[in-house]
Tab-separated table of C-alpha atoms and ligand atoms in Angstrom:
chain	number	residue	atom	x	y	z
A	1	MET	CA	-259.384	-158.364	-185.273
A	2	ILE	CA	-256.420	-160.537	-186.176
A	3	MET	CA	-254.036	-160.095	-183.508
A	4	SER	CA	-250.510	-160.329	-185.256
A	5	ASP	CA	-252.158	-157.657	-187.969
A	6	LEU	CA	-252.242	-154.976	-185.096
A	7	LYS	CA	-250.062	-152.189	-185.426
A	8	GLY	CA	-247.726	-150.717	-182.654
A	9	LYS	CA	-244.600	-151.850	-180.555
A	10	ILE	CA	-244.120	-154.863	-178.408
A	11	TRP	CA	-241.582	-155.318	-175.730
A	12	MET	CA	-239.475	-158.402	-176.588
A	13	ASP	CA	-236.651	-159.267	-174.210
A	14	GLY	CA	-235.893	-155.833	-173.313
A	15	LYS	CA	-236.154	-154.233	-176.560
A	16	LEU	CA	-239.287	-152.426	-178.249
A	17	VAL	CA	-239.898	-154.262	-181.768
A	18	GLU	CA	-242.511	-153.464	-184.337
A	19	TRP	CA	-245.554	-155.576	-183.942
A	20	SER	CA	-244.934	-157.479	-187.028
A	21	ASP	CA	-241.487	-158.417	-186.238
A	22	ALA	CA	-242.435	-159.839	-182.469
A	23	LYS	CA	-241.837	-163.535	-184.023
A	24	ILE	CA	-240.711	-166.848	-182.675
A	25	HIS	CA	-239.672	-169.920	-184.204
A	26	VAL	CA	-241.936	-172.965	-184.840
A	27	LEU	CA	-239.590	-175.062	-182.700
A	28	THR	CA	-240.537	-173.033	-179.394
A	29	HIS	CA	-240.685	-174.872	-176.410
A	30	THR	CA	-243.565	-173.526	-175.000
A	31	LEU	CA	-245.512	-173.837	-178.285
A	32	HIS	CA	-245.306	-177.505	-178.012
A	33	TYR	CA	-245.686	-178.073	-174.495
A	34	GLY	CA	-247.486	-175.155	-173.235
A	35	THR	CA	-244.464	-174.304	-170.665
A	36	GLY	CA	-245.132	-170.566	-170.237
A	37	VAL	CA	-246.539	-168.095	-167.654
A	38	PHE	CA	-248.495	-164.919	-168.291
A	39	GLU	CA	-250.564	-162.332	-166.854
A	40	GLY	CA	-253.650	-160.178	-167.905
A	41	VAL	CA	-253.540	-156.705	-166.770
A	42	ARG	CA	-255.430	-153.577	-167.761
A	43	ALA	CA	-254.754	-150.208	-167.839
A	44	TYR	CA	-257.822	-147.500	-167.802
A	45	GLU	CA	-258.109	-143.846	-168.599
A	46	THR	CA	-258.304	-141.497	-165.757
A	47	SER	CA	-258.384	-137.699	-165.322
A	48	ASP	CA	-254.689	-137.902	-165.108
A	49	GLY	CA	-253.957	-139.940	-168.233
A	50	PRO	CA	-253.811	-143.901	-168.412
A	51	ALA	CA	-253.339	-145.747	-165.149
A	52	ILE	CA	-252.562	-149.642	-164.730
A	53	PHE	CA	-254.817	-151.252	-162.165
A	54	ARG	CA	-252.724	-153.240	-159.569
A	55	LEU	CA	-249.523	-153.272	-161.470
A	56	GLU	CA	-247.388	-154.698	-158.941
A	57	ASP	CA	-249.746	-157.075	-157.771
A	58	HIS	CA	-250.012	-158.726	-161.485
A	59	THR	CA	-246.234	-158.803	-161.735
A	60	ASN	CA	-245.639	-160.376	-158.566
A	61	ARG	CA	-248.058	-163.177	-159.491
A	62	LEU	CA	-246.246	-163.782	-162.851
A	63	PHE	CA	-242.987	-164.195	-160.536
A	64	GLU	CA	-245.089	-166.819	-158.268
A	65	SER	CA	-246.373	-168.622	-161.676
A	66	ALA	CA	-242.715	-168.733	-162.827
A	67	LYS	CA	-241.769	-170.126	-159.596
A	68	LEU	CA	-244.487	-172.679	-159.531
A	69	ILE	CA	-243.243	-174.141	-163.146
A	70	GLY	CA	-239.390	-173.832	-162.088
A	71	MET	CA	-238.951	-171.063	-164.544
A	72	GLN	CA	-236.474	-168.156	-163.784
A	73	ILE	CA	-237.401	-165.077	-165.368
A	74	PRO	CA	-234.260	-163.007	-166.050
A	75	TYR	CA	-235.673	-159.751	-165.206
A	76	ASP	CA	-236.717	-158.223	-162.085
A	77	ALA	CA	-240.152	-156.946	-160.857
A	78	LYS	CA	-239.289	-153.161	-161.270
A	79	GLU	CA	-237.935	-153.808	-164.923
A	80	LEU	CA	-241.369	-155.650	-165.970
A	81	ASN	CA	-243.367	-153.043	-164.317
A	82	ASP	CA	-241.519	-150.076	-165.885
A	83	ALA	CA	-241.723	-152.113	-169.269
A	84	GLN	CA	-245.517	-152.512	-169.075
A	85	SER	CA	-245.935	-148.532	-168.737
A	86	GLN	CA	-243.718	-148.007	-171.353
A	87	VAL	CA	-245.707	-150.361	-174.018
A	88	VAL	CA	-248.991	-148.430	-172.763
A	89	LYS	CA	-247.407	-145.022	-173.182
A	90	ILE	CA	-245.248	-145.852	-176.682
A	91	ASN	CA	-248.349	-147.323	-178.175
A	92	ASN	CA	-250.445	-144.003	-177.004
A	93	LEU	CA	-253.291	-146.509	-175.558
A	94	LYS	CA	-255.725	-144.683	-173.109
A	95	ASN	CA	-257.557	-148.004	-171.952
A	96	ALA	CA	-255.283	-151.197	-172.812
A	97	TYR	CA	-255.363	-154.868	-172.020
A	98	ILE	CA	-251.568	-155.585	-171.297
A	99	ARG	CA	-250.373	-159.395	-171.912
A	100	PRO	CA	-246.826	-159.964	-170.404
A	101	MET	CA	-245.910	-163.526	-171.052
A	102	CYS	CA	-242.722	-165.625	-170.194
A	103	PHE	CA	-241.752	-168.574	-172.493
A	104	TYR	CA	-238.928	-170.952	-173.425
A	105	GLY	CA	-237.041	-170.674	-176.435
A	106	SER	CA	-236.208	-173.097	-179.194
A	107	GLU	CA	-232.719	-174.121	-177.935
A	108	GLY	CA	-234.050	-177.778	-177.613
A	109	MET	CA	-236.790	-179.920	-177.928
A	110	GLY	CA	-238.289	-182.635	-175.539
A	111	LEU	CA	-239.498	-182.543	-171.876
A	112	ARG	CA	-236.048	-183.032	-170.820
A	113	ALA	CA	-234.566	-180.184	-172.957
A	114	ASP	CA	-232.266	-177.968	-170.547
A	115	ASN	CA	-230.374	-174.617	-171.573
A	116	LEU	CA	-233.725	-173.324	-172.465
A	117	LYS	CA	-233.655	-169.545	-172.800
A	118	VAL	CA	-236.821	-167.726	-171.024
A	119	HIS	CA	-237.947	-165.202	-173.192
A	120	THR	CA	-240.268	-162.295	-171.989
A	121	ILE	CA	-242.653	-160.151	-174.280
A	122	ILE	CA	-244.954	-157.510	-173.230
A	123	ALA	CA	-247.870	-156.551	-175.624
A	124	ALA	CA	-250.639	-154.035	-175.184
A	125	TRP	CA	-253.519	-153.194	-177.027
A	126	ASP	CA	-257.189	-151.540	-176.861
A	127	TRP	CA	-259.764	-154.239	-175.850
A	128	GLY	CA	-263.179	-153.673	-174.729
A	129	SER	CA	-265.238	-155.772	-172.491
A	130	TYR	CA	-264.338	-159.546	-172.647
A	131	LEU	CA	-267.774	-160.881	-172.888
A	132	GLY	CA	-269.126	-157.949	-174.870
A	133	ASP	CA	-270.938	-154.407	-173.541
A	134	ASP	CA	-274.328	-155.986	-173.526
A	135	LYS	CA	-273.172	-158.904	-171.379
A	136	ILE	CA	-271.437	-156.837	-168.859
A	137	LEU	CA	-274.545	-154.592	-168.441
A	138	ASN	CA	-277.181	-157.256	-168.638
A	139	GLY	CA	-275.529	-160.635	-167.514
A	140	ILE	CA	-274.361	-164.109	-168.666
A	141	LYS	CA	-275.770	-167.455	-168.979
A	142	VAL	CA	-273.669	-169.971	-167.737
A	143	LYS	CA	-273.428	-173.725	-168.357
A	144	VAL	CA	-272.204	-176.157	-165.299
A	145	THR	CA	-269.483	-178.191	-166.967
A	146	ASP	CA	-268.261	-181.379	-165.387
A	147	PHE	CA	-265.297	-182.000	-167.778
A	148	PRO	CA	-262.641	-181.274	-166.945
A	149	LYS	CA	-262.722	-180.900	-162.902
A	150	ARG	CA	-260.118	-178.933	-160.629
A	151	SER	CA	-258.588	-180.693	-157.866
A	152	GLU	CA	-257.034	-179.011	-154.844
A	153	LYS	CA	-254.329	-181.598	-154.902
A	154	SER	CA	-252.933	-180.463	-158.275
A	155	MET	CA	-251.454	-176.950	-157.514
A	156	LEU	CA	-250.681	-175.920	-160.643
A	157	HIS	CA	-254.027	-174.065	-161.092
A	158	LYS	CA	-252.294	-171.603	-158.764
A	159	ALA	CA	-249.864	-170.859	-161.635
A	160	LYS	CA	-251.223	-168.564	-164.675
A	161	ALA	CA	-249.364	-171.270	-166.704
A	162	SER	CA	-250.115	-171.570	-170.535
A	163	GLY	CA	-250.847	-175.428	-170.102
A	164	ASN	CA	-253.734	-174.876	-168.015
A	165	TYR	CA	-255.906	-173.218	-170.448
A	166	LEU	CA	-256.157	-175.960	-172.547
A	167	TYR	CA	-258.648	-177.277	-169.932
A	168	SER	CA	-260.392	-173.899	-169.612
A	169	MET	CA	-260.771	-173.824	-173.350
A	170	LEU	CA	-262.660	-177.211	-173.541
A	171	ALA	CA	-264.875	-176.182	-170.698
A	172	LEU	CA	-265.728	-172.809	-172.378
A	173	LYS	CA	-266.326	-174.708	-175.922
A	174	ASP	CA	-268.707	-177.045	-174.137
A	175	ALA	CA	-270.701	-174.271	-172.835
A	176	LEU	CA	-270.365	-172.377	-175.909
A	177	ASN	CA	-271.522	-175.334	-178.053
A	178	SER	CA	-274.569	-175.491	-175.837
A	179	GLY	CA	-275.567	-171.637	-176.400
A	180	TYR	CA	-274.156	-170.444	-173.293
A	181	ASP	CA	-271.753	-167.595	-172.738
A	182	GLU	CA	-269.240	-169.138	-170.151
A	183	ALA	CA	-268.480	-172.390	-168.205
A	184	LEU	CA	-268.908	-172.817	-164.600
A	185	ILE	CA	-266.134	-175.330	-163.949
A	186	LEU	CA	-266.629	-178.004	-161.010
A	187	ASP	CA	-263.895	-179.470	-158.552
A	188	ILE	CA	-263.611	-183.193	-158.026
A	189	ASP	CA	-265.889	-183.015	-155.224
A	190	ASP	CA	-268.419	-181.558	-157.511
A	191	ASN	CA	-268.212	-177.972	-155.793
A	192	VAL	CA	-268.600	-174.999	-158.032
A	193	ASN	CA	-264.889	-173.796	-158.791
A	194	GLU	CA	-264.304	-170.889	-161.599
A	195	GLY	CA	-265.223	-169.755	-164.869
A	196	SER	CA	-262.763	-170.615	-167.921
A	197	GLY	CA	-260.968	-167.332	-166.750
A	198	GLU	CA	-262.906	-165.757	-163.897
A	199	ASN	CA	-263.492	-166.116	-160.226
A	200	PHE	CA	-267.018	-166.890	-159.267
A	201	PHE	CA	-269.162	-165.265	-156.570
A	202	THR	CA	-272.643	-166.349	-155.343
A	203	ILE	CA	-275.010	-164.266	-152.996
A	204	ILE	CA	-277.392	-165.987	-150.576
A	205	ASN	CA	-279.366	-164.037	-147.884
A	206	ASN	CA	-276.898	-161.170	-148.413
A	207	THR	CA	-273.927	-163.113	-147.716
A	208	ILE	CA	-271.382	-163.243	-150.344
A	209	HIS	CA	-270.077	-166.655	-150.966
A	210	THR	CA	-266.818	-167.571	-153.018
A	211	PRO	CA	-264.873	-170.914	-153.435
A	212	LYS	CA	-261.925	-171.213	-151.198
A	213	ASP	CA	-258.637	-169.908	-152.659
A	214	ALA	CA	-257.105	-173.351	-152.247
A	215	THR	CA	-258.868	-174.756	-155.585
A	216	VAL	CA	-258.968	-171.479	-157.532
A	217	LEU	CA	-256.540	-169.061	-159.605
A	218	ASN	CA	-256.621	-166.534	-156.565
A	219	GLY	CA	-257.645	-163.742	-158.950
A	220	ILE	CA	-256.491	-160.037	-158.310
A	221	THR	CA	-260.048	-158.959	-159.167
A	222	ARG	CA	-261.571	-161.615	-156.897
A	223	GLN	CA	-259.370	-159.793	-154.155
A	224	THR	CA	-260.554	-156.503	-155.125
A	225	VAL	CA	-264.067	-157.518	-154.966
A	226	MET	CA	-263.760	-159.151	-151.575
A	227	LYS	CA	-262.228	-155.815	-150.078
A	228	ILE	CA	-264.967	-153.706	-151.907
A	229	ALA	CA	-267.783	-155.964	-150.335
A	230	ARG	CA	-266.145	-155.950	-146.870
A	231	ASP	CA	-265.690	-152.244	-147.049
A	232	LEU	CA	-269.570	-151.861	-147.501
A	233	ASN	CA	-270.133	-154.087	-144.647
A	234	TYR	CA	-271.292	-157.310	-146.436
A	235	ARG	CA	-269.971	-160.632	-145.164
A	236	VAL	CA	-267.820	-162.611	-147.491
A	237	GLU	CA	-267.225	-166.276	-146.793
A	238	GLU	CA	-264.786	-168.635	-148.799
A	239	THR	CA	-266.376	-171.844	-148.660
A	240	ASN	CA	-267.696	-174.762	-150.672
A	241	ILE	CA	-270.559	-173.880	-152.880
A	242	SER	CA	-272.557	-176.658	-154.596
A	243	VAL	CA	-274.576	-176.196	-157.792
A	244	ASP	CA	-277.835	-176.401	-155.979
A	245	ASP	CA	-276.618	-173.646	-153.637
A	246	VAL	CA	-275.887	-171.618	-157.045
A	247	LYS	CA	-279.205	-172.405	-158.714
A	248	SER	CA	-281.111	-171.291	-155.555
A	249	SER	CA	-279.011	-168.156	-154.962
A	250	ASP	CA	-280.048	-164.479	-155.209
A	251	GLU	CA	-277.451	-163.188	-157.189
A	252	ALA	CA	-274.131	-164.510	-158.859
A	253	PHE	CA	-271.285	-162.991	-160.899
A	254	PHE	CA	-267.863	-163.712	-162.084
A	255	THR	CA	-264.726	-161.475	-161.590
A	256	GLY	CA	-261.485	-161.314	-163.659
A	257	THR	CA	-259.255	-158.570	-165.041
A	258	ALA	CA	-260.655	-159.484	-168.665
A	259	ALA	CA	-264.338	-160.144	-167.621
A	260	GLU	CA	-264.129	-157.337	-164.584
A	261	VAL	CA	-267.445	-157.973	-162.902
A	262	THR	CA	-269.845	-159.657	-165.011
A	263	PRO	CA	-273.464	-160.662	-163.576
A	264	ILE	CA	-274.524	-164.149	-164.202
A	265	ILE	CA	-278.252	-164.120	-164.698
A	266	GLN	CA	-278.839	-167.905	-165.704
A	267	VAL	CA	-276.915	-171.160	-164.449
A	268	ASP	CA	-278.084	-174.186	-166.814
A	269	ASN	CA	-281.860	-173.691	-167.468
A	270	VAL	CA	-282.561	-171.885	-164.090
A	271	LYS	CA	-282.551	-167.851	-163.897
A	272	ILE	CA	-281.148	-166.218	-161.075
A	273	ASN	CA	-282.623	-163.230	-159.793
A	274	ASP	CA	-285.496	-163.574	-162.459
A	275	GLY	CA	-282.979	-163.247	-165.228
A	276	LYS	CA	-281.547	-159.845	-164.254
A	277	PRO	CA	-278.484	-158.687	-162.450
A	278	GLY	CA	-278.557	-158.502	-158.813
A	279	GLU	CA	-278.801	-155.482	-156.862
A	280	ILE	CA	-275.682	-156.193	-154.703
A	281	THR	CA	-273.827	-157.142	-157.827
A	282	LYS	CA	-274.614	-153.734	-159.552
A	283	LYS	CA	-273.392	-152.122	-156.514
A	284	ILE	CA	-269.838	-153.766	-156.455
A	285	GLN	CA	-269.681	-153.633	-160.417
A	286	LYS	CA	-270.350	-149.904	-160.149
A	287	ILE	CA	-267.411	-149.270	-157.431
A	288	TYR	CA	-265.217	-151.498	-159.531
A	289	PHE	CA	-265.796	-149.638	-162.455
A	290	ASP	CA	-265.063	-146.197	-160.704
A	291	LEU	CA	-262.241	-147.220	-158.669
A	292	ILE	CA	-260.125	-148.734	-161.781
A	293	ARG	CA	-260.786	-145.284	-163.460
A	294	GLY	CA	-259.442	-143.277	-160.252
A	295	LYS	CA	-262.623	-142.073	-159.058
A	296	VAL	CA	-262.527	-143.576	-155.763
A	297	ASP	CA	-259.753	-141.982	-153.502
A	298	GLU	CA	-259.409	-144.606	-150.907
A	299	TYR	CA	-258.451	-146.897	-153.465
A	300	SER	CA	-256.099	-144.952	-155.587
A	301	SER	CA	-253.145	-146.655	-154.195
A	302	TRP	CA	-254.046	-149.312	-156.396
A	303	LEU	CA	-253.192	-147.403	-159.785
A	304	THR	CA	-250.082	-146.683	-161.336
A	305	GLN	CA	-250.132	-143.886	-163.836
A	306	VAL	CA	-248.089	-144.629	-166.649
B	401	PLP	C1	-256.680	-164.769	-164.841
B	401	PLP	C2	-258.172	-165.708	-164.331
B	401	PLP	C3	-258.645	-165.306	-163.310
B	401	PLP	C4	-259.045	-163.923	-162.896
B	401	PLP	O1	-257.677	-163.349	-162.275
B	401	PLP	P1	-257.522	-161.660	-162.159
B	401	PLP	O2	-256.364	-161.850	-161.617
B	401	PLP	O3	-258.651	-161.469	-161.364
B	401	PLP	O4	-257.341	-161.387	-163.586
B	401	PLP	C5	-259.710	-166.250	-162.653
B	401	PLP	N1	-259.584	-167.700	-163.216
B	401	PLP	C6	-258.608	-168.166	-163.928
B	401	PLP	C7	-258.359	-169.499	-164.466
B	401	PLP	C8	-257.606	-167.111	-164.737
B	401	PLP	O5	-256.886	-167.380	-165.387
């Protein structure tokens, strides 16, 4: 799938444009310096048509990310929420991955450049399981990567900012080159941090552990899964987790809008739960898959019908 060859309409600075016309200049500031913020949002088919999952929370995080990098988005949350619904609808999508993004234009080059215009785009397309249907069912193998490491002192990882993904890509490449499906990134104290674009959970003696939100991108799926788990009466602890904790754990999984709830069945050369997705992981995954499709009434307030 070549992204720029897809058909449909993209919302660009307040207007719907043809997919092939949604272009920018090569001297676009963000292309050179990673000075952008974005979101990954999904819509799923429900019995009442497509619904966007936790739309407002995603849009609020986009504004928070922009604030962290000192960018002023020239729209308000309602305009961006409406635009996201609009792109799903106009492209006749039942299930969609939605990508809002804000970036600086080509008015100036150099880090000092001022008077840069903030542009906003929203694209949406049909995208299946991020790691593949087989992986989401049967689990993935992850490699512990010690380069690069994340630090609590650098708050920038709180922003879903383009430049951060250079690090994520290096970590992922390291894992893929070694035959694994994903990277497990560490922090500077060698605690487990997160995946290249997913939050991490591990289950030890029926207690669900996840790294503290100070050092990770506080994922909306992470928050969703913590709520599901607590509603099921599991203890959820935000705590430091060592690599050894994970290797001796009962279960582990990743969460993210793209990755949804993906079981982890191996860490380095150590199998978790004999190389099979764990029972608690599967239980949480099932509820997550049901609720995003509007099948669980108590969580229906998280859905926005388009
Ligand atoms: C987007 C992202 C996540 C997952 O966040 P969600 O809100 O659940 O999609 C986790 N880690 C990183 C680094 C991310 O970019």
